[in-house]
Every structure is written in C-alpha cells, then in structure tokens.
Amino acid sequence: MPRRLYSCTPSRLNAWLDCRRRYRFTYLDRPQPSKGPGWAHNSVGASVHNALAAWWREPYERRTPLTAAVLLTKGWITEGFRDEAQSAQWLGRGRDLVSGYVATLDPSDDPVGVERTVATRTSVIAVSGRIDRLDRRGDELVVVDYKTGRRPLTQDDARSSLALAIYAVAASRMMRTPAHAVELHHLPTGEIVQWRHTDESLDRHLRRAEEIAMEAAEADERYRTVMGEPAQAKRPRPRDAGRPPAARDDAPAPERRDRPLVSPPRVPAELDEVFAPSPGPICGWCDFRRHCPEGVTAAPEHRPWDGLAE
C-alpha cells in the first residue's frame, strides 16, 4: 500500500526541528494543552499584516498612507500588552510602520496575490502555506514576506528560510511561472533583504522538507499507535512576523484567559522520548512552557510584552 502523504505547513516542519515536545503539544495532543497568555509582539505583527493585506484590497484611489493607518487602527489587536497605555503607544508605532511602508509602494502595481495560499506535493509531502504577498516582476514571481520584529535581518535569513523556498516552489508550480526570488521586507527599518534561488537550491530545500517530514510522520504514527488517532484540529495559520523563534505560529487569541486549564495527556516513557524537548533560551517564549519542566528550568519566563522593541 502506498505511504500516505504527510500533510503539513512549513511551520509544522519547523516546529519539529525546533522542539519535538512543542510539536506534540501543538499538532497531536487533543484537546490541545493550555497556552500561556498572548504575546504583544504577535499582536503587533498580526495587526500590521492584516492592515497591509486589507490595503491592497482597497480601490486604487484609496491606497494611501492614511488608509493604511486607518485600517491598522480598526483592526488593532490588544492582546498581551502591559496596559492600555502601552497598547496605545504601539498602535501609534504601528500606524507609522504601515503608513511609512505603503508610501514606498506603487498603489497601481497590483500583486498577483495577497495572503495567497499556495500548495504543492511530492511523493512524500503535501505542503501548503500562505504568502504575505506574491509579486510579478517581468516574467517571474517574487515571494514577499513582511517582518515587524526588532532583530535586523541578513541575507542569510532569506537564503535559509525553508518556508520562503517552499512558497516559491509551490507558487511556480501552481501558476506555471518561474519563481526564484524571495524577499523579507523589514518594516521597522525599511530594509528589503532578497535572495535569488537557483533550481538546485530550491530542490535542496524541498528535499530537506521531505527528510523532516519523514521523521515527523514516523513519530506521528508511533503516537497514533500508542495514544489513538488525534482529533482533527484546525491547522494553525502560518505566520512569521519577526517574532522570537518559539512564538511564530499562532495569531493572538484573546479568549485564552477564559479557557479552563488543560494539561497534556500522560504518555509512556518510550513515547516521551520520541517527542523529547529541546531545552534552550527559546523556552522562555514557548506558549506551552508551563507544561514542560525542562523548559521551565532552561530559561526564565518572559512577560507577554517582553518581545516588543522598547
């Protein structure tokens, strides 16, 4: 019998690489263990991304810096800030970010896609994800990813990104148009970091995705054998808005505070070894830190607003 394709997003693949226990909590344990409070930097990133997507959907004559600021204000997410004053301060910064950024754009140059879902498959994986923006420049497509984090970006960030490479492959196959260039647009600095892949480098990324997928698929199967088939859950929306590594994959969830505490299920020692944690500095940013003794020991807990660039 042919092996079932491993259905995934780049975020799921990266979660397996970052920490297998967090992968289990995110994608396998059902009900999903309770998360900590939402992160303010996630709120900023999601608000900015939503405003920029909405800006491109406006009629041409309304694509102005003022419209971008208004859209951000209307869709501002307040989760994770220390207090209303801090939220208001960052709302002002967010308005400056989006209005300053769109002032550099040609409003008549419509992208091929905004928040565009792309997908592709190989003999091993069926992978999909959502691109912030997909441009057409000449005879090629360009994958554009917005960044709002405080860390300056390097060309290596664009070159090594598994997600951007997969998006380029998927977009090219779906639209039958070459896509080799990927770009990171860092809104706080206005810097654009670009990398131009070759067919060979894109293929290497795809083969790497397959290798990760085969490891994760084997672990998933062992989990199902021991614990039973996990309930189907809504796939987390792919997103990377320049956040610390362990806080990349979820939109803010204002209702988290009201949810009852859910602990992860007890698993046998041999299964716990399969999904062993990877303790390190990113544990301080992990949504599931409270459920992981190794993570609690590895790094101090961060406050929800500590990821903001003060």
Phi, psi and omega in degrees: 000132179299144179290137179294137178296142177276113182272127188202170166245164173303327179297321179294319178297316179293327178297321177298320180290321186290310183196117184289331177292316178297324175302313180298314180300322186282315193249344186242313183293127178223126003292152182295136177302150182298141175265164174284186179297156178295159182260135179295323180293330173295321179297318178298311182299314181294320180297317180294314179301315181297320181294318180293322176296316181294328181298318180290341179274352177287155173301154184310315186291344179260003180276078182235163175302323179297318179299319179299317180295320179295317180297321178295317181298316181295327184255017185297132179258128188259003184294133169095350181284155182298318181198180182297326180295317179293320177299316180296321178299316182283335172298318176298317178296320180297319177298320178295321180299307186288321180291322178293322181291312183292339176295340179270355185262156172268109185296343179272352183269077185298131175292161173292326180204148174232127187051047186271125175278130177234156182207153174206170178216156173235194177287351184245318189234153165240105189245141180216161178187174184243125182269135177301311179206141177236115182259156168248123179231110186066234182261013184232163174260150177231128178273124182245129180236126180277142176232136180236004184286170184278341184283128174300148183259155176235166178298331179295330177298320178286318183296318189269356184292115177296319182299312183296320179296316179296319178299321179296316179297313183295316180297318180297317181290320182292323186255002178051044181222136180301142176217105181240334184270135174233144184226141171251120179257107183269101188296323181299328181252347185076007183280141174243121180253123183240148170225137178252112179283158167259169174302324182291318181290325175295320179295323178297318178297319180293319178294323177297318177300320179295321179297315178297317182298320181295321176296312182294321180297320178296318178293320177302318182295320177295321177298314181296323180297320184274316190256350186093168182290124178292148177297147179293130180235156177295129181292131177301140181288127179297133179199139175213098184251039177078029183271164173303153192305325185273005185233042191261340202250005184228137170290153180302146182233092184301337183278359184303320185298332185269356182278143175293152180292125178243122178269154177293152178293153175286134180237150177299156184302321182293329177282324177299327178292323179298323181250050182293147179284166176237079186298142180176186183302329183290349179298333178293342180256000188285133178297335185255019186306321185299338183263005188232101180302322180295321179292321178298321180285328189287328187206147177292152180285134177268148174285156185302337183257006184291341179280357179282146180273090182281000000 
